[in-house]
Amino acid sequence: MRPRILRLRRFGNRAALEAAHTADPELTHRTVVEQQAALDAAHGPFSVPLVRELAELGWDTSELILGVPSIRDAWEREHGPIPPVAGIEDPDVLLALAEARRFRPDVVLDSNLNVLDRVGARVMRDVVGPRAVLAGYLGTEKRFHRALALDLSLVACGSMAEALRPFANGPVEVLPHAFDPAVVATLPERRVARPLVFAGALGPRYVERHRVLMALLEQTELEAWVGLRKGVRQTDDGWLVTDGARPTPRRTLRSRATDLAPTAALAKLAGRSSRAGEVFNARIARLTGGLVGPEAPLRDPRAVHPERCHAPVSGRDYLMLLRSAGTVLHRGIDALGGCGGALRLFEATGVGAALLVEDSAAVRELFRAGDEVITYRDPADAVAKATWLSERPEVRERIAVAGHRRTLADHTPAARARTLDPLLRDALARRRARRTPPGGR
């Protein structure tokens, strides 16, 4: 009998959503499957397929995109009203629970743990039963605490796995991001129109990215397509700040006590205390080699270099921009600075650009540094490497071709599914081998 897997993922990219609706004004009236296919065709973040590849490896699959009201409406047209659940108010969590109740999966795989928080995981366990596997993929440092009770946790790099393993209930395994080779066929032939490009978000959590970006804007021909993270705004005098309430003295005293707690104690408290969860997440981020510090204002590069800073792009426009770049600059988030496994590594190389990325063990495991990508140590080194590449376009293109070939050979959804398949089957076998406790929990 084929095992059954339900994959959950949230679609939060407004531009890609608007592009899909522009392409098909009747999209909201389509089926769940048709709407999800259209959203993935708009190339929003994390739209890389996976369940199709798992189906080819012997799984019965269901996939549900959350965060899109028209998909919830379509689900109800097809399957009836979404039932209420005590203690759950989030309509996307209710939809996920309803689909689990309908599909009866052996494995629930929650990408970025939008559903399987403390309450969601408990209710999902009631729905799918004690022998099913609850698994999650962590793409952000904000949700390490949600992985603690899972049967299987998947992370983007080895440093994240090593930091989280001592405190997790189930195995923590590495599953890097991927790039869908089918995307290349939808893009025009590559012609370099911009020698050096940056495309990404800024905010106080990106201090190191900001340092690298400002150095290259000042000393190279870099062009940047810059967005702001949620909660970040520009002041009238050209600074980037994060909105947030100032903590009260009572909260500060309580926070200091939590800050001093051992990591193992924080792991035990994280399921009951949001503050303990926040501190645990920061502690694990530090263990990965990341930088977690106070959020200080940053100079907005758009105010300093308005002629070379542009509005952010997403979806197909984003991929087209990378496709037209000679070299794409990347620097990961501060809190996961020791990881270096961001999705952009595979997007840039996947569409054929040369990649200039901060050096890390993860990057060196994924690519041959110096041959398939170029790495840098600090802003000055990034400037030197970017200048070196711009002065040697034939070398840049050789690196771009090698990185492109590596991604299309080793970093595809099919490759990731072949890695994931035995991990899921092993987790399922472990879960089924357990003796069912009284009450089915």
mmCIF file of C-alpha atoms in Angstrom, residues 35-422:
data_model
loop_
_atom_site.group_PDB
_atom_site.id
_atom_site.type_symbol
_atom_site.label_atom_id
_atom_site.label_comp_id
_atom_site.label_asym_id
_atom_site.label_seq_id
_atom_site.Cartn_x
_atom_site.Cartn_y
_atom_site.Cartn_z
ATOM 1 C CA GLN A 35 -5.385 27.756 -8.744
ATOM 2 C CA GLN A 36 -2.319 26.200 -7.158
ATOM 3 C CA ALA A 37 -0.837 25.374 -10.547
ATOM 4 C CA ALA A 38 -1.362 28.987 -11.660
ATOM 5 C CA LEU A 39 0.306 30.364 -8.536
ATOM 6 C CA ASP A 40 3.302 28.096 -8.991
ATOM 7 C CA ALA A 41 3.525 29.140 -12.634
ATOM 8 C CA ALA A 42 3.848 32.739 -11.398
ATOM 9 C CA HIS A 43 7.119 31.651 -9.720
ATOM 10 C CA GLY A 44 6.466 32.954 -6.246
ATOM 11 C CA PRO A 45 8.990 32.085 -3.518
ATOM 12 C CA PHE A 46 9.130 28.409 -2.544
ATOM 13 C CA SER A 47 6.976 27.332 -5.498
ATOM 14 C CA VAL A 48 9.427 24.563 -6.413
ATOM 15 C CA PRO A 49 7.536 21.279 -6.901
ATOM 16 C CA LEU A 50 8.112 18.307 -4.634
ATOM 17 C CA VAL A 51 4.977 16.172 -4.332
ATOM 18 C CA ARG A 52 5.075 15.270 -8.039
ATOM 19 C CA GLU A 53 8.535 13.820 -7.528
ATOM 20 C CA LEU A 54 7.454 11.994 -4.375
ATOM 21 C CA ALA A 55 4.522 10.501 -6.300
ATOM 22 C CA GLU A 56 7.003 9.064 -8.778
ATOM 23 C CA LEU A 57 8.764 7.419 -5.826
ATOM 24 C CA GLY A 58 5.622 5.639 -4.663
ATOM 25 C CA TRP A 59 3.681 8.136 -2.555
ATOM 26 C CA ASP A 60 0.043 9.152 -2.776
ATOM 27 C CA THR A 61 0.162 12.914 -2.445
ATOM 28 C CA SER A 62 -1.920 15.953 -1.627
ATOM 29 C CA GLU A 63 -0.635 19.525 -1.588
ATOM 30 C CA LEU A 64 -2.334 22.573 -0.171
ATOM 31 C CA ILE A 65 -1.285 26.206 -0.545
ATOM 32 C CA LEU A 66 -2.328 28.292 2.436
ATOM 33 C CA GLY A 67 -2.725 32.054 2.728
ATOM 34 C CA VAL A 68 -4.962 32.433 -0.364
ATOM 35 C CA PRO A 69 -8.666 33.003 0.426
ATOM 36 C CA SER A 70 -9.831 31.920 -3.036
ATOM 37 C CA ILE A 71 -8.207 28.510 -2.516
ATOM 38 C CA ARG A 72 -10.099 28.129 0.763
ATOM 39 C CA ASP A 73 -13.307 29.031 -1.093
ATOM 40 C CA ALA A 74 -12.542 26.507 -3.835
ATOM 41 C CA TRP A 75 -11.852 23.801 -1.237
ATOM 42 C CA GLU A 76 -15.247 24.406 0.336
ATOM 43 C CA ARG A 77 -16.945 24.276 -3.075
ATOM 44 C CA GLU A 78 -15.345 20.888 -3.668
ATOM 45 C CA HIS A 79 -15.534 19.323 -0.197
ATOM 46 C CA GLY A 80 -18.077 21.251 1.846
ATOM 47 C CA PRO A 81 -17.783 23.687 4.767
ATOM 48 C CA ILE A 82 -14.561 23.761 6.779
ATOM 49 C CA PRO A 83 -15.547 22.604 10.282
ATOM 50 C CA PRO A 84 -14.642 24.690 13.317
ATOM 51 C CA VAL A 85 -12.098 23.370 15.804
ATOM 52 C CA ALA A 86 -11.967 24.426 19.429
ATOM 53 C CA GLY A 87 -8.950 26.614 20.153
ATOM 54 C CA ILE A 88 -8.166 27.261 16.449
ATOM 55 C CA GLU A 89 -9.073 30.592 14.851
ATOM 56 C CA ASP A 90 -6.601 30.832 11.958
ATOM 57 C CA PRO A 91 -8.597 29.986 8.786
ATOM 58 C CA ASP A 92 -5.511 28.485 7.128
ATOM 59 C CA VAL A 93 -4.912 26.108 10.033
ATOM 60 C CA LEU A 94 -8.581 25.124 9.923
ATOM 61 C CA LEU A 95 -8.225 24.450 6.181
ATOM 62 C CA ALA A 96 -5.120 22.316 6.745
ATOM 63 C CA LEU A 97 -6.905 20.300 9.422
ATOM 64 C CA ALA A 98 -9.915 19.809 7.143
ATOM 65 C CA GLU A 99 -7.716 18.554 4.299
ATOM 66 C CA ALA A 100 -5.916 16.194 6.692
ATOM 67 C CA ARG A 101 -9.264 14.880 7.869
ATOM 68 C CA ARG A 102 -10.313 14.322 4.247
ATOM 69 C CA PHE A 103 -7.048 12.867 2.895
ATOM 70 C CA ARG A 104 -5.971 10.890 6.001
ATOM 71 C CA PRO A 105 -2.209 11.228 5.386
ATOM 72 C CA ASP A 106 0.485 9.055 6.900
ATOM 73 C CA VAL A 107 2.814 12.073 6.831
ATOM 74 C CA VAL A 108 2.055 15.782 7.214
ATOM 75 C CA LEU A 109 4.926 17.929 5.894
ATOM 76 C CA ASP A 110 4.520 21.571 6.927
ATOM 77 C CA SER A 111 6.858 23.887 5.024
ATOM 78 C CA ASN A 112 8.115 26.655 7.333
ATOM 79 C CA LEU A 113 5.879 25.407 10.156
ATOM 80 C CA ASN A 114 2.951 27.729 9.599
ATOM 81 C CA VAL A 115 0.452 25.148 10.878
ATOM 82 C CA LEU A 116 2.305 22.844 13.271
ATOM 83 C CA ASP A 117 2.827 25.203 16.184
ATOM 84 C CA ARG A 118 2.161 23.997 19.732
ATOM 85 C CA VAL A 119 -1.635 24.005 19.397
ATOM 86 C CA GLY A 120 -1.747 23.142 15.693
ATOM 87 C CA ALA A 121 0.482 20.095 16.147
ATOM 88 C CA ARG A 122 -1.633 18.800 19.033
ATOM 89 C CA VAL A 123 -4.873 19.120 17.062
ATOM 90 C CA MET A 124 -3.281 17.704 13.901
ATOM 91 C CA ARG A 125 -2.174 14.668 15.906
ATOM 92 C CA ASP A 126 -5.784 14.145 16.974
ATOM 93 C CA VAL A 127 -6.831 14.263 13.307
ATOM 94 C CA VAL A 128 -4.195 12.018 11.722
ATOM 95 C CA GLY A 129 -3.735 9.609 14.611
ATOM 96 C CA PRO A 130 -0.791 8.466 16.735
ATOM 97 C CA ARG A 131 0.968 6.456 14.010
ATOM 98 C CA ALA A 132 1.251 9.307 11.487
ATOM 99 C CA VAL A 133 4.379 11.441 11.128
ATOM 100 C CA LEU A 134 4.378 15.180 11.742
ATOM 101 C CA ALA A 135 7.302 16.701 9.836
ATOM 102 C CA GLY A 136 8.362 20.259 9.156
ATOM 103 C CA TYR A 137 10.775 22.227 7.042
ATOM 104 C CA LEU A 138 12.459 25.188 8.758
ATOM 105 C CA GLY A 139 13.406 28.051 6.510
ATOM 106 C CA THR A 140 13.569 30.760 9.166
ATOM 107 C CA GLU A 141 15.264 31.276 12.520
ATOM 108 C CA LYS A 142 11.952 32.392 14.042
ATOM 109 C CA ARG A 143 10.469 28.891 14.356
ATOM 110 C CA PHE A 144 13.128 26.570 15.705
ATOM 111 C CA HIS A 145 10.979 26.097 18.824
ATOM 112 C CA ARG A 146 8.107 24.722 16.754
ATOM 113 C CA ALA A 147 10.288 21.839 15.563
ATOM 114 C CA LEU A 148 11.044 20.499 19.033
ATOM 115 C CA ALA A 149 8.089 18.096 19.210
ATOM 116 C CA LEU A 150 8.070 16.977 15.559
ATOM 117 C CA ASP A 151 8.790 13.438 14.418
ATOM 118 C CA LEU A 152 11.130 14.772 11.708
ATOM 119 C CA SER A 153 12.641 18.227 11.143
ATOM 120 C CA LEU A 154 14.236 19.294 7.864
ATOM 121 C CA VAL A 155 16.654 22.221 7.667
ATOM 122 C CA ALA A 156 18.628 23.946 4.927
ATOM 123 C CA CYS A 157 22.175 23.295 6.140
ATOM 124 C CA GLY A 158 24.370 21.276 8.457
ATOM 125 C CA SER A 159 25.022 24.032 10.998
ATOM 126 C CA MET A 160 21.272 24.371 11.627
ATOM 127 C CA ALA A 161 20.927 20.604 12.032
ATOM 128 C CA GLU A 162 23.847 20.337 14.457
ATOM 129 C CA ALA A 163 22.540 23.211 16.587
ATOM 130 C CA LEU A 164 18.973 21.876 16.816
ATOM 131 C CA ARG A 165 19.568 18.103 17.131
ATOM 132 C CA PRO A 166 20.396 17.963 20.866
ATOM 133 C CA PHE A 167 17.022 19.469 21.761
ATOM 134 C CA ALA A 168 14.612 17.990 19.180
ATOM 135 C CA ASN A 169 12.280 15.088 19.862
ATOM 136 C CA GLY A 170 12.833 13.516 16.424
ATOM 137 C CA PRO A 171 15.655 13.416 13.886
ATOM 138 C CA VAL A 172 16.877 16.665 12.315
ATOM 139 C CA GLU A 173 18.072 16.182 8.736
ATOM 140 C CA VAL A 174 19.506 18.448 6.047
ATOM 141 C CA LEU A 175 17.417 19.062 2.928
ATOM 142 C CA PRO A 176 18.704 22.074 0.959
ATOM 143 C CA HIS A 177 16.489 24.193 -1.260
ATOM 144 C CA ALA A 178 16.172 23.339 -4.942
ATOM 145 C CA PHE A 179 15.600 24.834 -8.395
ATOM 146 C CA ASP A 180 13.123 23.490 -10.939
ATOM 147 C CA PRO A 181 14.906 23.001 -14.316
ATOM 148 C CA ALA A 182 11.567 23.431 -16.103
ATOM 149 C CA VAL A 183 11.726 27.147 -15.255
ATOM 150 C CA VAL A 184 14.653 27.646 -17.656
ATOM 151 C CA ALA A 185 12.520 26.677 -20.642
ATOM 152 C CA THR A 186 10.067 29.497 -19.816
ATOM 153 C CA LEU A 187 12.777 32.191 -19.924
ATOM 154 C CA PRO A 188 14.399 33.815 -22.961
ATOM 155 C CA GLU A 189 17.946 33.013 -23.987
ATOM 156 C CA ARG A 190 20.440 34.455 -21.529
ATOM 157 C CA ARG A 191 22.058 37.734 -22.555
ATOM 158 C CA VAL A 192 24.008 39.725 -19.976
ATOM 159 C CA ALA A 193 22.516 43.202 -19.734
ATOM 160 C CA ARG A 194 23.744 44.087 -16.229
ATOM 161 C CA PRO A 195 27.232 43.040 -15.097
ATOM 162 C CA LEU A 196 26.530 43.014 -11.343
ATOM 163 C CA VAL A 197 23.132 42.719 -9.624
ATOM 164 C CA PHE A 198 21.702 42.469 -6.129
ATOM 165 C CA ALA A 199 18.034 41.586 -5.558
ATOM 166 C CA GLY A 200 16.700 41.140 -2.047
ATOM 167 C CA ALA A 201 15.314 42.642 1.126
ATOM 168 C CA LEU A 202 16.880 44.848 3.768
ATOM 169 C CA GLY A 203 16.169 45.621 7.383
ATOM 170 C CA PRO A 204 17.920 45.666 10.751
ATOM 171 C CA ARG A 205 18.165 41.852 10.687
ATOM 172 C CA TYR A 206 20.414 42.191 7.631
ATOM 173 C CA VAL A 207 23.304 44.222 9.007
ATOM 174 C CA GLU A 208 25.989 42.159 7.262
ATOM 175 C CA ARG A 209 24.057 42.141 3.999
ATOM 176 C CA HIS A 210 23.742 45.907 4.316
ATOM 177 C CA ARG A 211 27.511 46.304 4.848
ATOM 178 C CA VAL A 212 28.312 44.264 1.754
ATOM 179 C CA LEU A 213 25.675 45.999 -0.359
ATOM 180 C CA MET A 214 26.794 49.507 0.618
ATOM 181 C CA ALA A 215 30.441 48.651 -0.060
ATOM 182 C CA LEU A 216 29.666 47.432 -3.570
ATOM 183 C CA LEU A 217 27.346 50.337 -4.329
ATOM 184 C CA GLU A 218 30.158 52.714 -3.373
ATOM 185 C CA GLN A 219 33.011 50.932 -5.150
ATOM 186 C CA THR A 220 31.563 48.952 -8.082
ATOM 187 C CA GLU A 221 28.944 49.223 -10.821
ATOM 188 C CA LEU A 222 26.410 47.194 -8.811
ATOM 189 C CA GLU A 223 22.706 47.791 -9.408
ATOM 190 C CA ALA A 224 20.310 46.824 -6.615
ATOM 191 C CA TRP A 225 16.629 45.913 -6.542
ATOM 192 C CA VAL A 226 15.800 46.507 -2.894
ATOM 193 C CA GLY A 227 12.740 45.653 -0.821
ATOM 194 C CA LEU A 228 12.074 46.064 2.897
ATOM 195 C CA ARG A 229 11.216 43.289 5.303
ATOM 196 C CA LYS A 230 7.858 43.344 7.046
ATOM 197 C CA GLY A 231 7.798 45.917 9.828
ATOM 198 C CA VAL A 232 10.720 47.917 8.388
ATOM 199 C CA ARG A 233 10.160 51.492 7.245
ATOM 200 C CA GLN A 234 12.212 54.393 5.950
ATOM 201 C CA THR A 235 12.447 57.536 8.071
ATOM 202 C CA ASP A 236 12.209 60.999 6.554
ATOM 203 C CA ASP A 237 15.982 61.421 6.831
ATOM 204 C CA GLY A 238 16.790 58.172 4.989
ATOM 205 C CA TRP A 239 17.246 55.513 7.682
ATOM 206 C CA LEU A 240 15.715 52.044 7.949
ATOM 207 C CA VAL A 241 14.103 51.286 11.296
ATOM 208 C CA THR A 242 11.941 48.487 12.686
ATOM 209 C CA ASP A 243 8.596 49.404 14.194
ATOM 210 C CA GLY A 244 7.941 47.902 17.608
ATOM 211 C CA ALA A 245 6.829 48.771 21.072
ATOM 212 C CA ARG A 246 9.428 49.546 23.733
ATOM 213 C CA PRO A 247 9.433 46.761 26.371
ATOM 214 C CA THR A 248 8.023 47.608 29.779
ATOM 215 C CA PRO A 249 10.310 47.324 32.868
ATOM 216 C CA ARG A 250 8.365 44.243 34.035
ATOM 217 C CA ARG A 251 8.892 42.502 30.721
ATOM 218 C CA THR A 252 12.565 43.475 30.748
ATOM 219 C CA LEU A 253 13.123 41.845 34.174
ATOM 220 C CA ARG A 254 11.331 38.691 33.067
ATOM 221 C CA SER A 255 13.259 38.692 29.807
ATOM 222 C CA ARG A 256 16.612 38.915 31.587
ATOM 223 C CA ALA A 257 15.807 35.811 33.620
ATOM 224 C CA THR A 258 14.859 33.926 30.456
ATOM 225 C CA ASP A 259 17.979 35.121 28.647
ATOM 226 C CA LEU A 260 20.167 33.501 31.311
ATOM 227 C CA ALA A 261 18.437 30.107 31.243
ATOM 228 C CA PRO A 262 20.371 27.095 29.857
ATOM 229 C CA THR A 263 19.407 26.118 26.315
ATOM 230 C CA ALA A 264 18.028 22.739 27.451
ATOM 231 C CA ALA A 265 15.757 24.522 29.927
ATOM 232 C CA LEU A 266 14.608 26.930 27.231
ATOM 233 C CA ALA A 267 13.766 23.965 24.992
ATOM 234 C CA LYS A 268 11.465 22.585 27.697
ATOM 235 C CA LEU A 269 9.841 25.967 28.269
ATOM 236 C CA ALA A 270 9.495 26.906 24.596
ATOM 237 C CA GLY A 271 6.280 24.936 24.140
ATOM 238 C CA ARG A 272 4.569 26.900 26.901
ATOM 239 C CA SER A 273 6.178 30.339 26.804
ATOM 240 C CA SER A 274 6.426 32.581 23.747
ATOM 241 C CA ARG A 275 9.282 34.510 25.360
ATOM 242 C CA ALA A 276 11.213 31.281 25.999
ATOM 243 C CA GLY A 277 10.569 30.323 22.372
ATOM 244 C CA GLU A 278 12.024 33.613 21.138
ATOM 245 C CA VAL A 279 15.142 33.257 23.277
ATOM 246 C CA PHE A 280 15.546 29.598 22.288
ATOM 247 C CA ASN A 281 15.367 30.560 18.603
ATOM 248 C CA ALA A 282 18.021 33.247 19.092
ATOM 249 C CA ARG A 283 20.197 30.811 21.030
ATOM 250 C CA ILE A 284 20.018 28.204 18.234
ATOM 251 C CA ALA A 285 20.746 30.894 15.640
ATOM 252 C CA ARG A 286 23.926 31.807 17.525
ATOM 253 C CA LEU A 287 24.909 28.138 17.616
ATOM 254 C CA THR A 288 24.680 28.020 13.812
ATOM 255 C CA GLY A 289 27.259 30.801 13.638
ATOM 256 C CA GLY A 290 24.686 33.515 13.079
ATOM 257 C CA LEU A 291 24.684 37.004 14.530
ATOM 258 C CA VAL A 292 21.788 37.941 16.810
ATOM 259 C CA GLY A 293 22.048 41.407 18.268
ATOM 260 C CA PRO A 294 20.108 44.622 18.828
ATOM 261 C CA GLU A 295 18.233 45.999 15.852
ATOM 262 C CA ALA A 296 19.999 49.265 15.012
ATOM 263 C CA PRO A 297 18.899 51.711 12.293
ATOM 264 C CA LEU A 298 20.615 51.296 8.914
ATOM 265 C CA ARG A 299 21.250 53.894 6.235
ATOM 266 C CA ASP A 300 18.836 53.327 3.369
ATOM 267 C CA PRO A 301 20.909 52.670 0.201
ATOM 268 C CA ARG A 302 17.996 53.950 -1.864
ATOM 269 C CA ALA A 303 18.514 57.375 -0.303
ATOM 270 C CA VAL A 304 22.283 57.314 -0.838
ATOM 271 C CA HIS A 305 22.368 55.766 -4.327
ATOM 272 C CA PRO A 306 18.929 56.420 -5.842
ATOM 273 C CA GLU A 307 20.239 56.174 -9.398
ATOM 274 C CA ARG A 308 21.272 52.523 -8.949
ATOM 275 C CA CYS A 309 18.648 51.306 -6.497
ATOM 276 C CA HIS A 310 15.345 50.134 -7.928
ATOM 277 C CA ALA A 311 12.001 48.865 -6.682
ATOM 278 C CA PRO A 312 11.924 45.162 -5.744
ATOM 279 C CA VAL A 313 10.820 42.552 -8.260
ATOM 280 C CA SER A 314 9.360 39.090 -7.758
ATOM 281 C CA GLY A 315 8.092 36.076 -9.636
ATOM 282 C CA ARG A 316 8.966 35.929 -13.317
ATOM 283 C CA ASP A 317 10.354 39.489 -13.277
ATOM 284 C CA TYR A 318 12.793 38.459 -10.542
ATOM 285 C CA LEU A 319 13.968 35.411 -12.473
ATOM 286 C CA MET A 320 14.317 37.489 -15.645
ATOM 287 C CA LEU A 321 16.473 39.973 -13.747
ATOM 288 C CA LEU A 322 18.776 37.231 -12.485
ATOM 289 C CA ARG A 323 18.880 35.729 -15.975
ATOM 290 C CA SER A 324 20.130 39.038 -17.407
ATOM 291 C CA ALA A 325 22.829 39.472 -14.744
ATOM 292 C CA GLY A 326 26.483 38.680 -15.259
ATOM 293 C CA THR A 327 27.026 38.181 -11.527
ATOM 294 C CA VAL A 328 24.431 38.025 -8.741
ATOM 295 C CA LEU A 329 25.530 39.183 -5.283
ATOM 296 C CA HIS A 330 24.113 37.409 -2.246
ATOM 297 C CA ARG A 331 24.533 37.667 1.511
ATOM 298 C CA GLY A 332 22.292 35.699 3.864
ATOM 299 C CA ILE A 333 20.396 36.822 6.934
ATOM 300 C CA ASP A 334 22.538 37.681 9.987
ATOM 301 C CA ALA A 335 20.833 35.163 12.271
ATOM 302 C CA LEU A 336 21.716 32.297 9.909
ATOM 303 C CA GLY A 337 25.094 33.621 8.875
ATOM 304 C CA GLY A 338 26.696 30.271 9.511
ATOM 305 C CA CYS A 339 24.241 28.474 7.238
ATOM 306 C CA GLY A 340 24.613 29.900 3.735
ATOM 307 C CA GLY A 341 21.915 27.721 2.175
ATOM 308 C CA ALA A 342 19.458 30.345 0.928
ATOM 309 C CA LEU A 343 17.087 29.690 -1.958
ATOM 310 C CA ARG A 344 18.727 32.463 -4.004
ATOM 311 C CA LEU A 345 21.873 30.352 -4.440
ATOM 312 C CA PHE A 346 19.907 27.904 -6.547
ATOM 313 C CA GLU A 347 17.791 30.534 -8.313
ATOM 314 C CA ALA A 348 20.817 32.551 -9.460
ATOM 315 C CA THR A 349 22.815 29.551 -10.647
ATOM 316 C CA GLY A 350 19.684 27.844 -11.952
ATOM 317 C CA VAL A 351 18.887 30.643 -14.408
ATOM 318 C CA GLY A 352 22.535 30.842 -15.488
ATOM 319 C CA ALA A 353 24.165 33.775 -13.656
ATOM 320 C CA ALA A 354 27.491 33.667 -11.838
ATOM 321 C CA LEU A 355 27.020 33.751 -8.065
ATOM 322 C CA LEU A 356 29.086 35.845 -5.636
ATOM 323 C CA VAL A 357 28.197 34.621 -2.134
ATOM 324 C CA GLU A 358 29.592 34.747 1.404
ATOM 325 C CA ASP A 359 31.869 31.847 2.238
ATOM 326 C CA SER A 360 30.413 29.098 4.425
ATOM 327 C CA ALA A 361 30.687 25.367 4.924
ATOM 328 C CA ALA A 362 27.230 24.920 3.403
ATOM 329 C CA VAL A 363 28.149 26.772 0.213
ATOM 330 C CA ARG A 364 31.308 24.680 -0.122
ATOM 331 C CA GLU A 365 29.245 21.501 0.262
ATOM 332 C CA LEU A 366 26.768 22.574 -2.398
ATOM 333 C CA PHE A 367 29.191 24.033 -4.969
ATOM 334 C CA ARG A 368 32.889 23.966 -5.816
ATOM 335 C CA ALA A 369 34.044 27.413 -4.655
ATOM 336 C CA GLY A 370 36.206 29.091 -7.263
ATOM 337 C CA ASP A 371 34.874 26.909 -10.077
ATOM 338 C CA GLU A 372 31.067 26.906 -9.784
ATOM 339 C CA VAL A 373 30.572 29.962 -7.539
ATOM 340 C CA ILE A 374 32.812 32.698 -6.149
ATOM 341 C CA THR A 375 32.894 33.235 -2.386
ATOM 342 C CA TYR A 376 33.968 36.230 -0.301
ATOM 343 C CA ARG A 377 34.921 36.689 3.351
ATOM 344 C CA ASP A 378 33.948 40.302 4.080
ATOM 345 C CA PRO A 379 32.825 43.478 2.262
ATOM 346 C CA ALA A 380 36.345 44.364 1.079
ATOM 347 C CA ASP A 381 36.821 40.868 -0.316
ATOM 348 C CA ALA A 382 33.391 41.061 -2.002
ATOM 349 C CA VAL A 383 34.413 44.310 -3.708
ATOM 350 C CA ALA A 384 37.679 42.769 -4.870
ATOM 351 C CA LYS A 385 35.993 39.619 -6.200
ATOM 352 C CA ALA A 386 33.219 41.575 -7.937
ATOM 353 C CA THR A 387 35.784 43.829 -9.610
ATOM 354 C CA TRP A 388 37.858 40.812 -10.652
ATOM 355 C CA LEU A 389 34.803 39.170 -12.247
ATOM 356 C CA SER A 390 33.697 42.318 -14.081
ATOM 357 C CA GLU A 391 37.171 42.690 -15.586
ATOM 358 C CA ARG A 392 37.168 39.057 -16.778
ATOM 359 C CA PRO A 393 33.800 38.360 -18.422
ATOM 360 C CA GLU A 394 35.078 35.150 -20.018
ATOM 361 C CA VAL A 395 36.023 33.779 -16.558
ATOM 362 C CA ARG A 396 32.700 34.956 -15.131
ATOM 363 C CA GLU A 397 30.794 33.119 -17.850
ATOM 364 C CA ARG A 398 32.817 29.955 -17.337
ATOM 365 C CA ILE A 399 31.889 30.027 -13.654
ATOM 366 C CA ALA A 400 28.259 30.790 -14.521
ATOM 367 C CA VAL A 401 28.046 27.783 -16.851
ATOM 368 C CA ALA A 402 29.653 25.477 -14.290
ATOM 369 C CA GLY A 403 27.326 26.639 -11.497
ATOM 370 C CA HIS A 404 24.315 26.298 -13.797
ATOM 371 C CA ARG A 405 25.253 22.730 -14.690
ATOM 372 C CA ARG A 406 25.781 21.821 -11.048
ATOM 373 C CA THR A 407 22.372 23.131 -10.011
ATOM 374 C CA LEU A 408 20.539 21.406 -12.860
ATOM 375 C CA ALA A 409 22.339 18.148 -12.064
ATOM 376 C CA ASP A 410 22.321 18.032 -8.260
ATOM 377 C CA HIS A 411 19.958 20.655 -6.838
ATOM 378 C CA THR A 412 16.605 19.789 -8.425
ATOM 379 C CA PRO A 413 13.272 18.755 -6.893
ATOM 380 C CA ALA A 414 13.891 15.212 -8.126
ATOM 381 C CA ALA A 415 17.224 15.103 -6.294
ATOM 382 C CA ARG A 416 15.657 16.451 -3.109
ATOM 383 C CA ALA A 417 12.796 13.938 -3.332
ATOM 384 C CA ARG A 418 15.292 11.083 -3.570
ATOM 385 C CA THR A 419 16.890 12.365 -0.355
ATOM 386 C CA LEU A 420 13.561 12.961 1.376
ATOM 387 C CA ASP A 421 11.887 9.661 0.463
ATOM 388 C CA PRO A 422 13.936 7.382 2.778
#
